[in-house]
Amino acid sequence: MTVDELLDELRARANPARLKEHQRVAAGNVTALGVSVPDIRALAKLAGRDHALAQQLWDTGIPEARQLAAMVDDPALVTEAQMEEWVAAFDSWDLCDGVCTLFERTPFAWSKAYAWAERDEEFVKRAAFVLVAYAAVHDKKADNQLFLDYLPVMRKHANDPRNFVRKAVNWALRQVGKRNDHLRAAAIACAHEIRTQGTPSARWIASDALRELARR
């Protein structure tokens, strides 16, 4: 399918009633169509894997087309330059999390998780911790040390008061802790250290993580 055909299909599936929710979570983006994620996934199956098509979809600037771009792109062909271009355009948590399902399958995922954690932009920083949360869930062969080495990054940024950052730090911490008993103990210890920081964000991250991890 061509980019124009896919855009026509997206517009045909548009539901204006969904736009209010998109406007609530996005940073003023007025190009959204109001297409559900299941509908976007259905179009991705029709389009198949196509790296060039993914970039064309991304270049439209339409949020749903960008979600579709992440679904049809080939992670083996994604470059660091592309990742930097795309992450700079994140303007909502759903676009961030959706595109990170692509980015986590690239060879650059861990290096970006470290680099983006140091960035100031809210959704770029969120992307760093989303990548780690996804890795904790999906990469069954990943060594424990990868996650242990990242715990200090979570501690460092647990004071960030922004909602989408603190939620991502919490998410990553919980998912790391759920991988196995060794990482669970390390994540619990990390949560206790985070709580001692005393800020509202740190206290929330720690309390929520401990509520889940310590009840087992």
mmCIF file of N, CA and C in Angstrom, residues 18 21-27 32 35 37 40 63-64 66-67 70-71 90-101 123 126 130 134 164:
data_model
loop_
_atom_site.group_PDB
_atom_site.id
_atom_site.type_symbol
_atom_site.label_atom_id
_atom_site.label_comp_id
_atom_site.label_asym_id
_atom_site.label_seq_id
_atom_site.Cartn_x
_atom_site.Cartn_y
_atom_site.Cartn_z
ATOM 1 N N ARG A 18 -13.245 10.768 19.252
ATOM 2 C CA ARG A 18 -12.003 10.395 19.924
ATOM 3 C C ARG A 18 -11.032 11.564 20.037
ATOM 4 N N GLU A 21 -10.195 13.134 23.590
ATOM 5 C CA GLU A 21 -9.235 12.409 24.409
ATOM 6 C C GLU A 21 -7.820 12.657 23.914
ATOM 7 N N HIS A 22 -7.631 12.673 22.594
ATOM 8 C CA HIS A 22 -6.292 12.929 22.067
ATOM 9 C C HIS A 22 -5.820 14.320 22.473
ATOM 10 N N GLN A 23 -6.683 15.306 22.375
ATOM 11 C CA GLN A 23 -6.307 16.672 22.721
ATOM 12 C C GLN A 23 -5.972 16.790 24.196
ATOM 13 N N ARG A 24 -6.533 15.890 25.013
ATOM 14 C CA ARG A 24 -6.256 15.924 26.440
ATOM 15 C C ARG A 24 -4.832 15.464 26.750
ATOM 16 N N VAL A 25 -4.321 14.500 25.968
ATOM 17 C CA VAL A 25 -3.006 13.943 26.274
ATOM 18 C C VAL A 25 -1.900 14.503 25.396
ATOM 19 N N ALA A 26 -2.243 15.170 24.293
ATOM 20 C CA ALA A 26 -1.230 15.687 23.383
ATOM 21 C C ALA A 26 -0.977 17.162 23.656
ATOM 22 N N ALA A 27 0.176 17.613 23.209
ATOM 23 C CA ALA A 27 0.578 18.993 23.465
ATOM 24 C C ALA A 27 0.128 19.902 22.329
ATOM 25 N N ALA A 32 -4.566 15.468 14.529
ATOM 26 C CA ALA A 32 -5.066 14.119 14.789
ATOM 27 C C ALA A 32 -6.391 13.886 14.088
ATOM 28 N N VAL A 35 -8.435 8.065 15.263
ATOM 29 C CA VAL A 35 -8.473 6.662 14.850
ATOM 30 C C VAL A 35 -8.007 5.802 16.024
ATOM 31 N N VAL A 37 -6.445 2.639 18.181
ATOM 32 C CA VAL A 37 -5.239 1.813 18.036
ATOM 33 C C VAL A 37 -5.556 0.479 17.347
ATOM 34 N N ILE A 40 -5.567 1.115 13.730
ATOM 35 C CA ILE A 40 -4.218 1.363 13.217
ATOM 36 C C ILE A 40 -3.460 0.047 13.071
ATOM 37 N N PRO A 63 -0.619 12.232 13.895
ATOM 38 C CA PRO A 63 -0.297 11.309 14.995
ATOM 39 C C PRO A 63 -0.599 9.854 14.687
ATOM 40 N N GLU A 64 -1.755 9.579 14.105
ATOM 41 C CA GLU A 64 -2.102 8.188 13.815
ATOM 42 C C GLU A 64 -1.204 7.600 12.727
ATOM 43 N N ARG A 66 1.867 8.426 12.362
ATOM 44 C CA ARG A 66 3.134 8.178 13.037
ATOM 45 C C ARG A 66 3.066 6.906 13.883
ATOM 46 N N GLN A 67 1.923 6.663 14.515
ATOM 47 C CA GLN A 67 1.754 5.392 15.208
ATOM 48 C C GLN A 67 1.869 4.231 14.216
ATOM 49 N N ALA A 70 5.475 3.396 13.184
ATOM 50 C CA ALA A 70 6.214 2.558 14.118
ATOM 51 C C ALA A 70 5.846 1.090 13.976
ATOM 52 N N MET A 71 4.618 0.825 13.571
ATOM 53 C CA MET A 71 4.162 -0.553 13.440
ATOM 54 C C MET A 71 4.655 -1.219 12.163
ATOM 55 N N PHE A 90 8.072 13.748 19.734
ATOM 56 C CA PHE A 90 7.074 13.205 20.660
ATOM 57 C C PHE A 90 6.336 14.346 21.363
ATOM 58 N N ASP A 91 5.009 14.282 21.320
ATOM 59 C CA ASP A 91 4.214 15.318 21.977
ATOM 60 C C ASP A 91 3.080 14.737 22.820
ATOM 61 N N SER A 92 3.101 13.428 23.024
ATOM 62 C CA SER A 92 2.077 12.787 23.852
ATOM 63 C C SER A 92 2.622 11.453 24.349
ATOM 64 N N TRP A 93 2.057 10.967 25.449
ATOM 65 C CA TRP A 93 2.541 9.699 26.000
ATOM 66 C C TRP A 93 2.230 8.531 25.070
ATOM 67 N N ASP A 94 1.079 8.599 24.363
ATOM 68 C CA ASP A 94 0.720 7.456 23.527
ATOM 69 C C ASP A 94 1.635 7.344 22.309
ATOM 70 N N LEU A 95 2.034 8.485 21.734
ATOM 71 C CA LEU A 95 2.987 8.429 20.625
ATOM 72 C C LEU A 95 4.344 7.945 21.129
ATOM 73 N N CYS A 96 4.776 8.461 22.261
ATOM 74 C CA CYS A 96 6.041 8.028 22.858
ATOM 75 C C CYS A 96 6.055 6.521 23.070
ATOM 76 N N ASP A 97 5.047 6.011 23.747
ATOM 77 C CA ASP A 97 5.030 4.587 24.086
ATOM 78 C C ASP A 97 4.861 3.717 22.849
ATOM 79 N N GLY A 98 4.059 4.194 21.898
ATOM 80 C CA GLY A 98 3.848 3.422 20.677
ATOM 81 C C GLY A 98 5.115 3.297 19.851
ATOM 82 N N VAL A 99 5.838 4.389 19.692
ATOM 83 C CA VAL A 99 7.064 4.347 18.892
ATOM 84 C C VAL A 99 8.167 3.573 19.615
ATOM 85 N N CYS A 100 8.149 3.610 20.935
ATOM 86 C CA CYS A 100 9.167 2.861 21.687
ATOM 87 C C CYS A 100 9.012 1.352 21.528
ATOM 88 N N THR A 101 7.844 0.888 21.106
ATOM 89 C CA THR A 101 7.718 -0.544 20.812
ATOM 90 C C THR A 101 8.582 -0.921 19.605
ATOM 91 N N PHE A 123 8.849 14.131 27.065
ATOM 92 C CA PHE A 123 8.564 12.856 26.417
ATOM 93 C C PHE A 123 9.826 12.161 25.924
ATOM 94 N N ARG A 126 10.820 10.528 29.150
ATOM 95 C CA ARG A 126 9.914 9.398 29.363
ATOM 96 C C ARG A 126 10.341 8.211 28.502
ATOM 97 N N VAL A 130 10.640 4.155 29.329
ATOM 98 C CA VAL A 130 9.745 3.238 28.625
ATOM 99 C C VAL A 130 10.556 2.138 27.945
ATOM 100 N N TYR A 134 9.945 -1.795 28.673
ATOM 101 C CA TYR A 134 9.670 -2.758 27.605
ATOM 102 C C TYR A 134 10.717 -3.873 27.587
ATOM 103 N N PHE A 164 4.392 12.473 33.318
ATOM 104 C CA PHE A 164 4.716 11.405 32.381
ATOM 105 C C PHE A 164 6.126 10.867 32.581
#
